[in-house]
PDB file of C-alpha atoms in Angstrom:
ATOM      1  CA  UNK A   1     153.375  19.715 -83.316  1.00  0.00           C
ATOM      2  CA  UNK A   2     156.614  18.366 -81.780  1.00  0.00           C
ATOM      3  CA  UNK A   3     156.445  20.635 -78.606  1.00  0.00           C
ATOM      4  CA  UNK A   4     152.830  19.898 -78.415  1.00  0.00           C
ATOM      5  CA  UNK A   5     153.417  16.275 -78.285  1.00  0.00           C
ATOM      6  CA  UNK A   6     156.198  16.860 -75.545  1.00  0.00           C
ATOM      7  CA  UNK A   7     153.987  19.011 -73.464  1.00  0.00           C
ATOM      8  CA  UNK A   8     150.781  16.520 -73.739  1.00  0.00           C
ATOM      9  CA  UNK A   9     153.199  13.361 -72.592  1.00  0.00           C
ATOM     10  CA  UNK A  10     154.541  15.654 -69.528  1.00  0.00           C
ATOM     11  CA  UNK A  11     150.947  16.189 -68.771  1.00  0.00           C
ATOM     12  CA  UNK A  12     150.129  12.322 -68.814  1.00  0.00           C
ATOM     13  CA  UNK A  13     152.908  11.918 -66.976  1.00  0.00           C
ATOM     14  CA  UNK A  14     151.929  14.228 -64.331  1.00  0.00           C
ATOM     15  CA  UNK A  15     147.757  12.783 -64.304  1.00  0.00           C
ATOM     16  CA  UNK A  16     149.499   9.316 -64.039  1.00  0.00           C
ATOM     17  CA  UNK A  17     151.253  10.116 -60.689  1.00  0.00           C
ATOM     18  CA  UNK A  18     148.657  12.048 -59.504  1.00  0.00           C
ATOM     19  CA  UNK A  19     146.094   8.674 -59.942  1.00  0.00           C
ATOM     20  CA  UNK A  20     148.722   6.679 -58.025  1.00  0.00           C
ATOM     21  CA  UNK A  21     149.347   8.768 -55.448  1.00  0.00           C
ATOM     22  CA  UNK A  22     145.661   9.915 -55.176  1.00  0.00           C
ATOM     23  CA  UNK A  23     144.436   6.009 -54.493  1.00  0.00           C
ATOM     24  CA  UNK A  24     147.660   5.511 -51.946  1.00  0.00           C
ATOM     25  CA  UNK A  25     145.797   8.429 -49.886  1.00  0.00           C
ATOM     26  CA  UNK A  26     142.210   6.749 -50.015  1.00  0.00           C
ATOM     27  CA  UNK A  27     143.820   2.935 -49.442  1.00  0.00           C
ATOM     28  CA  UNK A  28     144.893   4.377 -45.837  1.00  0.00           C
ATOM     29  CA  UNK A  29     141.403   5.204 -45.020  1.00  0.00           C
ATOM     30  CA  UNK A  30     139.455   2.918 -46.575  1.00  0.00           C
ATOM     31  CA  UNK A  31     139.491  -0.239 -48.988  1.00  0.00           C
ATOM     32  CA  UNK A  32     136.534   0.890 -50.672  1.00  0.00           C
ATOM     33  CA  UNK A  33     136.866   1.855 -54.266  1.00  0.00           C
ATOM     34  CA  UNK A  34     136.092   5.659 -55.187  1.00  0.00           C
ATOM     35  CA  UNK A  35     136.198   7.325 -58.715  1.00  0.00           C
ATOM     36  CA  UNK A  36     138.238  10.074 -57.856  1.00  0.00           C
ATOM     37  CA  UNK A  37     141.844   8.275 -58.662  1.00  0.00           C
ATOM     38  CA  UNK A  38     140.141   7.455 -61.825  1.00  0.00           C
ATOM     39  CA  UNK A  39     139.975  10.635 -63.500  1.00  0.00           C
ATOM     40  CA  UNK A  40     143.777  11.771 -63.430  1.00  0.00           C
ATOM     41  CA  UNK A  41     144.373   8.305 -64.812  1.00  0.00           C
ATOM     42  CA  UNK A  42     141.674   8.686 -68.251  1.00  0.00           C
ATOM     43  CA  UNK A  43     142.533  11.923 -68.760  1.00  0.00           C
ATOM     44  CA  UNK A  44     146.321  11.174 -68.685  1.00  0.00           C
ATOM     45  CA  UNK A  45     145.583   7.867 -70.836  1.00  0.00           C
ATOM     46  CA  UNK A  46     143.922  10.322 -73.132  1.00  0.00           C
ATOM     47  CA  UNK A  47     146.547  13.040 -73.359  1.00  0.00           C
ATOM     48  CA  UNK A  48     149.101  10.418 -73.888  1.00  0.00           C
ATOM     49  CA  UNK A  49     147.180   8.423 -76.447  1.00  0.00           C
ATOM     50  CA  UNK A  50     146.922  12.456 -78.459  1.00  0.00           C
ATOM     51  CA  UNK A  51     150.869  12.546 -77.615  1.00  0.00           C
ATOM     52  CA  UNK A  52     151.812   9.242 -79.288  1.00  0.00           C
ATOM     53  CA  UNK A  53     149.471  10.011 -82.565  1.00  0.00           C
ATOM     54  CA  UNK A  54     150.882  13.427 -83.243  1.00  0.00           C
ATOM     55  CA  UNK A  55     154.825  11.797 -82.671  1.00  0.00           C
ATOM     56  CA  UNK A  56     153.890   9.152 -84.853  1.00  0.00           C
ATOM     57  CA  UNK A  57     152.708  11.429 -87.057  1.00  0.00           C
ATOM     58  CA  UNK A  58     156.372  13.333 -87.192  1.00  0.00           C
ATOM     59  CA  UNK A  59     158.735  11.611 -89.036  1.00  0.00           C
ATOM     60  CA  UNK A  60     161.586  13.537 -87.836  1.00  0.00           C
ATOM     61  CA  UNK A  61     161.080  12.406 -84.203  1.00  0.00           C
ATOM     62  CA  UNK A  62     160.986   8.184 -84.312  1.00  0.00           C
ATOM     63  CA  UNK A  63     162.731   8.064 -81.477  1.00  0.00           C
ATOM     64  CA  UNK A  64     160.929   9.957 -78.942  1.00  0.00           C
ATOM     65  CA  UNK A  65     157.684   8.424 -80.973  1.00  0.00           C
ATOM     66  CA  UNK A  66     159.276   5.096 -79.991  1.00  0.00           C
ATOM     67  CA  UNK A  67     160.004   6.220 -76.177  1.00  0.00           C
ATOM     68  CA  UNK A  68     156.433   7.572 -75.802  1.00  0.00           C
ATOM     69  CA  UNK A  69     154.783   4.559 -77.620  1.00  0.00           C
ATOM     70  CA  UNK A  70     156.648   1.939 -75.403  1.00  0.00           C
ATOM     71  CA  UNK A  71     155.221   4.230 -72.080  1.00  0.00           C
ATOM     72  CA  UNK A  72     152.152   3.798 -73.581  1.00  0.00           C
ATOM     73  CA  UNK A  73     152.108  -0.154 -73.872  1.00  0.00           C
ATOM     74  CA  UNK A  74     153.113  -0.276 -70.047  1.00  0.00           C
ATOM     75  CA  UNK A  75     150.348   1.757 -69.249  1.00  0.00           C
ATOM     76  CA  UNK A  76     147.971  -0.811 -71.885  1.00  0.00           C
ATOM     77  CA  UNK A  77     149.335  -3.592 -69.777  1.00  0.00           C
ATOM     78  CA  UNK A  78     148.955  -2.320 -66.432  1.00  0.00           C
ATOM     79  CA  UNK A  79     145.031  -2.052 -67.443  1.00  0.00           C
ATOM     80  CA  UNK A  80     145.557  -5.958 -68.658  1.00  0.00           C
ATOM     81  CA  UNK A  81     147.429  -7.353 -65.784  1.00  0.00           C
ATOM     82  CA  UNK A  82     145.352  -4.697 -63.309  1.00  0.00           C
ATOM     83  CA  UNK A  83     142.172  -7.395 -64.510  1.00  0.00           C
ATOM     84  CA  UNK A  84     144.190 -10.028 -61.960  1.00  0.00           C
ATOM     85  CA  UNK A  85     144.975  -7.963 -59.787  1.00  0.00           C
ATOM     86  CA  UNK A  86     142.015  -8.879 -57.369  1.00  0.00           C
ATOM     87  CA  UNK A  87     142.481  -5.880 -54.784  1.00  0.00           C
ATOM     88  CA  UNK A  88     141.800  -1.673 -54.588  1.00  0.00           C
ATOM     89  CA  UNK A  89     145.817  -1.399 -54.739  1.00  0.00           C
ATOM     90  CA  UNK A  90     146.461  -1.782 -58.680  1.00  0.00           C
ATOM     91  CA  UNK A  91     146.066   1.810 -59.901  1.00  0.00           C
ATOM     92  CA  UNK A  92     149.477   2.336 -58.317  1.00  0.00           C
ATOM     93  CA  UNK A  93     151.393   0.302 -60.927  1.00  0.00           C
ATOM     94  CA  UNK A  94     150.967   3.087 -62.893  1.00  0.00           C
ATOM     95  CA  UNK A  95     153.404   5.292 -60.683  1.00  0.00           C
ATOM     96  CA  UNK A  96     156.609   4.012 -62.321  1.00  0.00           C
ATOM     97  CA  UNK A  97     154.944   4.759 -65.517  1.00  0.00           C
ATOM     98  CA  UNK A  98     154.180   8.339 -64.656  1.00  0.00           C
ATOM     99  CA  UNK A  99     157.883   9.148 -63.868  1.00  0.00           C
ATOM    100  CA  UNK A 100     159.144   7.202 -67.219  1.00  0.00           C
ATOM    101  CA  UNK A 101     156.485  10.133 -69.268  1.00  0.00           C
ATOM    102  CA  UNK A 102     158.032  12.422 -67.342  1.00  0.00           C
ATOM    103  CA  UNK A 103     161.747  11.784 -67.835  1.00  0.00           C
ATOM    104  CA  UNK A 104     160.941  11.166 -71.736  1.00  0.00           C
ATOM    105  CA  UNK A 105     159.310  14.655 -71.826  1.00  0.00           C
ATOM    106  CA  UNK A 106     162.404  16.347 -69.614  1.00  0.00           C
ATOM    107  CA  UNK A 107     164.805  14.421 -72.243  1.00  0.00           C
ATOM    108  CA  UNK A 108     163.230  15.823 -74.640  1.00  0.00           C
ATOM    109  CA  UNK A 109     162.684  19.457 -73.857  1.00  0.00           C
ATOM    110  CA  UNK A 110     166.961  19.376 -73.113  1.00  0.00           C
ATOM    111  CA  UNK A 111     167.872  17.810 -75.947  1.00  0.00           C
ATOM    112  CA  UNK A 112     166.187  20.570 -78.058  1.00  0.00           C
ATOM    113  CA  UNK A 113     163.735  19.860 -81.278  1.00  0.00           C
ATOM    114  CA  UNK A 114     165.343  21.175 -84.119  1.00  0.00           C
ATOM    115  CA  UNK A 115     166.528  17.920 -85.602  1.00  0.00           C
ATOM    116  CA  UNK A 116     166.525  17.340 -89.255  1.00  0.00           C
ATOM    117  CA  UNK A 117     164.140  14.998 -90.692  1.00  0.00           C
ATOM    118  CA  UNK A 118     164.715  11.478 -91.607  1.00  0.00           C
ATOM    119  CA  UNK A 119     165.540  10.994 -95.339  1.00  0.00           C
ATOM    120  CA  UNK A 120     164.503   7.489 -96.570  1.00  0.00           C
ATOM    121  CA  UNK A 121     162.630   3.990 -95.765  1.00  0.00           C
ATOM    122  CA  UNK A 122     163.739   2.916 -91.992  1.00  0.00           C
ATOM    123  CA  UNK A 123     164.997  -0.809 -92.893  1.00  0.00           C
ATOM    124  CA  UNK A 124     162.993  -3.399 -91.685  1.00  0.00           C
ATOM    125  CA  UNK A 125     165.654  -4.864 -89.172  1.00  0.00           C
ATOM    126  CA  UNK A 126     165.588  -1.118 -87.743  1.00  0.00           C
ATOM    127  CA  UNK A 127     162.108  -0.731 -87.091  1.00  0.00           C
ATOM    128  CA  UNK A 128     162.190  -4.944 -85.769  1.00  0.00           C
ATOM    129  CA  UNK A 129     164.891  -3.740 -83.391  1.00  0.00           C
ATOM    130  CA  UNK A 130     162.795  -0.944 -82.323  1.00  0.00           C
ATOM    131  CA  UNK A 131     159.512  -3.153 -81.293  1.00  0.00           C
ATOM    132  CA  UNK A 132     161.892  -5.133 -79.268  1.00  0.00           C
ATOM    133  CA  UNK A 133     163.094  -2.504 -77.124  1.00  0.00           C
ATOM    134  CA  UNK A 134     159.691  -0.545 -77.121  1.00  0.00           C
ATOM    135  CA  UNK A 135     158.052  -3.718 -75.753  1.00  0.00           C
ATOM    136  CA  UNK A 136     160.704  -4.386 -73.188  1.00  0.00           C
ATOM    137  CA  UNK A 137     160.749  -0.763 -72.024  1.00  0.00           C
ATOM    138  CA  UNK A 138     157.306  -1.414 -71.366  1.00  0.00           C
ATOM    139  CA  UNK A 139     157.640  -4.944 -69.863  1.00  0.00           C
ATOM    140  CA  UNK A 140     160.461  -3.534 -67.343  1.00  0.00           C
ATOM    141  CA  UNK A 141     158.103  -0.689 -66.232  1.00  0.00           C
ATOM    142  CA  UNK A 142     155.408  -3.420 -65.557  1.00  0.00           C
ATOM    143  CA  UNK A 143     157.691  -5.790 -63.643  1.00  0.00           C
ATOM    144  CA  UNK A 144     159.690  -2.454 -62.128  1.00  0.00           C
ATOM    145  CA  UNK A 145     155.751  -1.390 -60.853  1.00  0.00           C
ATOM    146  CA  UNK A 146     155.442  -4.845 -59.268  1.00  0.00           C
ATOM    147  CA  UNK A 147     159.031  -5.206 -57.559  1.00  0.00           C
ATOM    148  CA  UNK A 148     158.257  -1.976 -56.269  1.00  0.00           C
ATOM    149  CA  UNK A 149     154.977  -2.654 -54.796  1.00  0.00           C
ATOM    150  CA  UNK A 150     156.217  -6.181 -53.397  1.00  0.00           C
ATOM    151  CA  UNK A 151     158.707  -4.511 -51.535  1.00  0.00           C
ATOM    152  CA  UNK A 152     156.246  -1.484 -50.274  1.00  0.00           C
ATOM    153  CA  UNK A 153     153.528  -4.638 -48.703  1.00  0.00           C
ATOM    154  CA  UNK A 154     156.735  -5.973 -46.887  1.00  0.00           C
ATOM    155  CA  UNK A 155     157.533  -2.970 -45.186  1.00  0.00           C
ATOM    156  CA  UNK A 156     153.737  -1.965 -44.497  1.00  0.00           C
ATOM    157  CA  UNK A 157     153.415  -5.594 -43.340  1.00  0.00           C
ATOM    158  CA  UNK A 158     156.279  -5.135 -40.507  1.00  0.00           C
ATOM    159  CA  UNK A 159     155.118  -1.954 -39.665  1.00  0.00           C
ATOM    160  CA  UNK A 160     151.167  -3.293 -39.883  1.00  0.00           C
ATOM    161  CA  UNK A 161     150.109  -0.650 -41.344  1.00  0.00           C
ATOM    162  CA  UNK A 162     146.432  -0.737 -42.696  1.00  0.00           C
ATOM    163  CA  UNK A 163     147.349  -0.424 -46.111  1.00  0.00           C
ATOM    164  CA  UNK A 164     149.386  -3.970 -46.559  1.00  0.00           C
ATOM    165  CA  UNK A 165     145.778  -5.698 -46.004  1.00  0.00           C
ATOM    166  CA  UNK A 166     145.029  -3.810 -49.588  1.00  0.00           C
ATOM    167  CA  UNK A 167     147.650  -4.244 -51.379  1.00  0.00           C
ATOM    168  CA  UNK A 168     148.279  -7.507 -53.574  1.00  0.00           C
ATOM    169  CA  UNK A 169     149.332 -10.795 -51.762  1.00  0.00           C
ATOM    170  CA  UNK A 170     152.784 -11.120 -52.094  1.00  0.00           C
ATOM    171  CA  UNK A 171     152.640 -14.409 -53.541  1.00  0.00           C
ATOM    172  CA  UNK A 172     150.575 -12.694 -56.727  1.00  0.00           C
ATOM    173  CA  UNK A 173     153.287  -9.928 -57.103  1.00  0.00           C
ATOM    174  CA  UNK A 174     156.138 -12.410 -56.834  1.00  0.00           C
ATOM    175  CA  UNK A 175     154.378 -14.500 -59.615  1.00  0.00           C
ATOM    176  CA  UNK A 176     154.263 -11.427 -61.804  1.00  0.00           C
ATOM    177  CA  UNK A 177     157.602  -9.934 -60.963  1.00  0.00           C
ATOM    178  CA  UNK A 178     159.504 -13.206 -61.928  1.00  0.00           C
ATOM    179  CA  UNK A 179     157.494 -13.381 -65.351  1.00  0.00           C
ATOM    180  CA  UNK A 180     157.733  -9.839 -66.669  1.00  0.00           C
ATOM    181  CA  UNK A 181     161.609 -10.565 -65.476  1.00  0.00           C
ATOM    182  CA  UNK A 182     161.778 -13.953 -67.735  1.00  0.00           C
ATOM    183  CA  UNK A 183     159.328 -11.650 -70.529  1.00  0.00           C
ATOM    184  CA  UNK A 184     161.709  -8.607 -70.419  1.00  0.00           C
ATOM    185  CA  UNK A 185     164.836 -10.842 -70.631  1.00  0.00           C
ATOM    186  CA  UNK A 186     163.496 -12.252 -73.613  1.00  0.00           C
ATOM    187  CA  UNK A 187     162.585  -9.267 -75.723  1.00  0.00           C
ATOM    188  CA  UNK A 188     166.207  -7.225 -74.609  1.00  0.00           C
ATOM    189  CA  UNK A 189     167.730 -10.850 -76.552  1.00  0.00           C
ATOM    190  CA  UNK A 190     165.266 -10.016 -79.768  1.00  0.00           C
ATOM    191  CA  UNK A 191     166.316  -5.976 -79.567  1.00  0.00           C
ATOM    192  CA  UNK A 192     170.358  -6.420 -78.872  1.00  0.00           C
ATOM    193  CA  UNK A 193     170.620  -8.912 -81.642  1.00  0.00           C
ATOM    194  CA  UNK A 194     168.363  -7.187 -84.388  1.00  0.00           C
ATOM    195  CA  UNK A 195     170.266  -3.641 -82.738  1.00  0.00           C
ATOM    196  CA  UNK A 196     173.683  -5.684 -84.156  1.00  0.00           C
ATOM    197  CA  UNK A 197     172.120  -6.539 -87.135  1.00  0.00           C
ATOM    198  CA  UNK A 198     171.093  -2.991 -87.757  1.00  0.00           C
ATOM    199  CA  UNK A 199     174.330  -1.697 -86.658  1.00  0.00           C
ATOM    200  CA  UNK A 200     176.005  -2.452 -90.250  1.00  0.00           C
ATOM    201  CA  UNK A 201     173.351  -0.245 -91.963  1.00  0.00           C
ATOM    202  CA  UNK A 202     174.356   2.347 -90.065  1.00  0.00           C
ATOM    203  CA  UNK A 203     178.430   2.579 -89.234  1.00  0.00           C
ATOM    204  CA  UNK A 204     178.303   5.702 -87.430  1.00  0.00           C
ATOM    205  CA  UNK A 205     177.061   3.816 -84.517  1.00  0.00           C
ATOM    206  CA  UNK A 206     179.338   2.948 -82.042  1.00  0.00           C
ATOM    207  CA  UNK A 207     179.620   0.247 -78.986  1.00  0.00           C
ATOM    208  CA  UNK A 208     180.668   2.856 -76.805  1.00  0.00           C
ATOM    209  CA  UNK A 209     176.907   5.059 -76.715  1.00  0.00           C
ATOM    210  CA  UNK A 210     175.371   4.697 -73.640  1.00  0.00           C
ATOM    211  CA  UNK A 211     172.307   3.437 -74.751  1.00  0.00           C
ATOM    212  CA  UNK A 212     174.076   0.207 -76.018  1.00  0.00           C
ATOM    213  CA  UNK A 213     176.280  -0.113 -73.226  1.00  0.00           C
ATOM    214  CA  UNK A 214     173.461  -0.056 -70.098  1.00  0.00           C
ATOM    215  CA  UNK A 215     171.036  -2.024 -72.861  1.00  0.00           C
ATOM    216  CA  UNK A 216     174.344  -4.931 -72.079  1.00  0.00           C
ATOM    217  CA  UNK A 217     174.495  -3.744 -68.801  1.00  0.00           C
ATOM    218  CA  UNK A 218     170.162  -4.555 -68.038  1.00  0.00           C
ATOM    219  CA  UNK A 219     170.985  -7.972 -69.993  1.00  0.00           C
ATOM    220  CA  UNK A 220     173.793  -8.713 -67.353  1.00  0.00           C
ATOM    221  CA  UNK A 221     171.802  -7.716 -64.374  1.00  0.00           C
ATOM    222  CA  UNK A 222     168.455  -9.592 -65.838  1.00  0.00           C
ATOM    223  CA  UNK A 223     170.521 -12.574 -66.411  1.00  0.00           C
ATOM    224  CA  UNK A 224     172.214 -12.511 -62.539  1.00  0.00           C
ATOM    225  CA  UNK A 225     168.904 -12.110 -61.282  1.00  0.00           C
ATOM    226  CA  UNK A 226     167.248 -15.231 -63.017  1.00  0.00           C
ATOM    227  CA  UNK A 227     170.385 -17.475 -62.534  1.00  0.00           C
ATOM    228  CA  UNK A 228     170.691 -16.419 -59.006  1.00  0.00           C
ATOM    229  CA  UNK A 229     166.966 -16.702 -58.686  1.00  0.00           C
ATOM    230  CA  UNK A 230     167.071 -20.125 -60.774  1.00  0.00           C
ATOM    231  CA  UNK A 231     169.432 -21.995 -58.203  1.00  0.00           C
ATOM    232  CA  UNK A 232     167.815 -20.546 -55.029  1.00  0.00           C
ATOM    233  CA  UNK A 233     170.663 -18.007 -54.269  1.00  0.00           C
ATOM    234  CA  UNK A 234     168.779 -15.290 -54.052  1.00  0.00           C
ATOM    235  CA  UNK A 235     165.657 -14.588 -52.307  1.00  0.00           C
ATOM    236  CA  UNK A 236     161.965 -12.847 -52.738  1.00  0.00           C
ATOM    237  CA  UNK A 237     163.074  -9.418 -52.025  1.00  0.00           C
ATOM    238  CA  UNK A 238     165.987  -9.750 -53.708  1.00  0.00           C
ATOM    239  CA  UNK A 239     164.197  -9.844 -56.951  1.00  0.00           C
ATOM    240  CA  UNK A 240     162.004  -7.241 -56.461  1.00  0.00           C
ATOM    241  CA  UNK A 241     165.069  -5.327 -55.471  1.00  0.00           C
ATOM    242  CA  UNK A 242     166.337  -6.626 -59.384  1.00  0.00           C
ATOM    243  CA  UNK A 243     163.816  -5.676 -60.865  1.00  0.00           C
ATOM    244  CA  UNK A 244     163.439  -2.354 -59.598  1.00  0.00           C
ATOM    245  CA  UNK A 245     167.154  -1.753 -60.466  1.00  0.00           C
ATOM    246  CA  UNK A 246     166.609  -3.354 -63.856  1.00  0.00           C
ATOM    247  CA  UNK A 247     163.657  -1.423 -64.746  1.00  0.00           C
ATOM    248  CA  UNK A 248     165.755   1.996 -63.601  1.00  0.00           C
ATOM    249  CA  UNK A 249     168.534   0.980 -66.025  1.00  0.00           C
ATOM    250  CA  UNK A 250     165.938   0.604 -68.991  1.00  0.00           C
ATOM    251  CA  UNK A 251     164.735   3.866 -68.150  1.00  0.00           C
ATOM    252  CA  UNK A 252     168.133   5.746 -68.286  1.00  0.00           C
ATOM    253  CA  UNK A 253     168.926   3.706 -71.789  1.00  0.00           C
ATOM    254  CA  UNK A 254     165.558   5.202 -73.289  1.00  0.00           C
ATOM    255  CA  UNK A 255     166.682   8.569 -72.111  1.00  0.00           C
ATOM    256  CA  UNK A 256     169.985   8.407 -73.056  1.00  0.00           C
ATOM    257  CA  UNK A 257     168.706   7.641 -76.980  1.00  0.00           C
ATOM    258  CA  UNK A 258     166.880  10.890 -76.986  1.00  0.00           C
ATOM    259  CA  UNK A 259     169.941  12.797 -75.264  1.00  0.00           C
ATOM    260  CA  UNK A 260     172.093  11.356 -77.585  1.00  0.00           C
ATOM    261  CA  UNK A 261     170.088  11.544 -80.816  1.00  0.00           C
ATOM    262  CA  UNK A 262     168.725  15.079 -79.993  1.00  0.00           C
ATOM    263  CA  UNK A 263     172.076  16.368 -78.567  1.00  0.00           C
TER     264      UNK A 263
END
């Protein structure tokens, strides 16, 4: 069931890329909306949603049930924030997303799947910490998704290229960069200080994993970014450039948990 699991997220994650780089193609001939983009994208919504039920449904794997869940809640609010998203452009948020299933798949095949099951209740501060760092996994793919697309209209903008007219206005994707910035920053607070409180139930844990040192390392950067950001030092593309780097540490500390807990 575990290996099926694996294989169905690598196959969302595959669908999801394929959507986003499908409706690039159509945006440079036309702004008109077409279908086509839109199957890849249900039918890797649907293999993922089949993923995250049977890894949920494993009690030896929580934490690649955890890294596949908080995939799935960026791609449940790319289809939310997508609703504001006034322009044929928005089904390439999901990109980023795509290449997160696919690295949580590839982290998961290398790590191996023989692991012995769980024994015991997961404490409640445990599975807290968890939803914090699920949710901002998800929150720094989102505000990764936008960074990166506020820096693609800039360049296609110099270069007037037909595609900038179809992608978001830059105010819109600044807007939504800075808040899934000030969102993300907020939920990493909630997950390192319930990940210290769970820490003493489990002493075989140490500082030095690298899960908990580029989790410090994404609360540095995200906190540079809004104080720099905060007192005007630091410019537009300089925090989608943040984010982008922000959202690419998150991603390595989700992998490293599976590498490290599978190993």
């Amino acid at each position: 069931m575990h290996l099926t699991a694996i294989i169905l997220i690598a196959a969302a994650g595959m669908c999801y890329v394929a959507a986003a780089l499908l409706r690039w193609r159509q945006m440079a001939v036309s702004d008109e909306r077409r279908s086509a983009h839109l199957i890849p994208l249900w039918l890797g919504l649907t293999l993922h949603s089949v993923s995250l039920v049977l890894s949920l449904l494993d009690p030896a794997q929580r934490d690649f049930a955890y890294a596949v869940l908080a995939v799935w809640a960026a791609v449940a609010s790319m289809f939310f924030v997508s609703r504001y998203l006034a322009s044929p452009s928005r089904t390439i948020l999901v990109l980023p997303v795509g290449g997160m299933a696919l690295l949580v798949a590839m982290a998961e095949l290398a790590s191996g799947a023989n692991v012995t099951p769980s024994t015991g209740d997961t404490p409640w501060i445990t599975r807290l910490h968890v939803g914090f760092m699920a949710l901002h996994l998800a929150v720094m793919l989102l505000s990764g998704a936008a960074g990166g697309m506020y820096l693609t209209a800039v360049r296609q903008l110099k270069s007037s290229s037909s595609r900038a007219l179809r992608l978001p206005n830059l105010p819109l994707l600044e807007r939504l960069t800075e808040r899934t910035l000030v969102i993300g920053t907020a939920l990493l607070m909630g997950g390192l200080a319930t990940g210290g409180a769970a820490m003493q139930l489990r002493p075989g844990i140490s500082l030095a994993q690298p899960s908990i040192i580029l989790a410090l390392i994404t609360m540095v950067l995200l906190v540079l970014i809004l104080a720099l950001r905060a007192t005007g030092r630091l410019n537009r593309h300089g925090v989608a450039l943040g984010a982008v780097g922000a959202m690419s540490i998150a991603a390595l500390g989700s992998i490293s948990q599976l590498l490290v807990t599978h190993g």
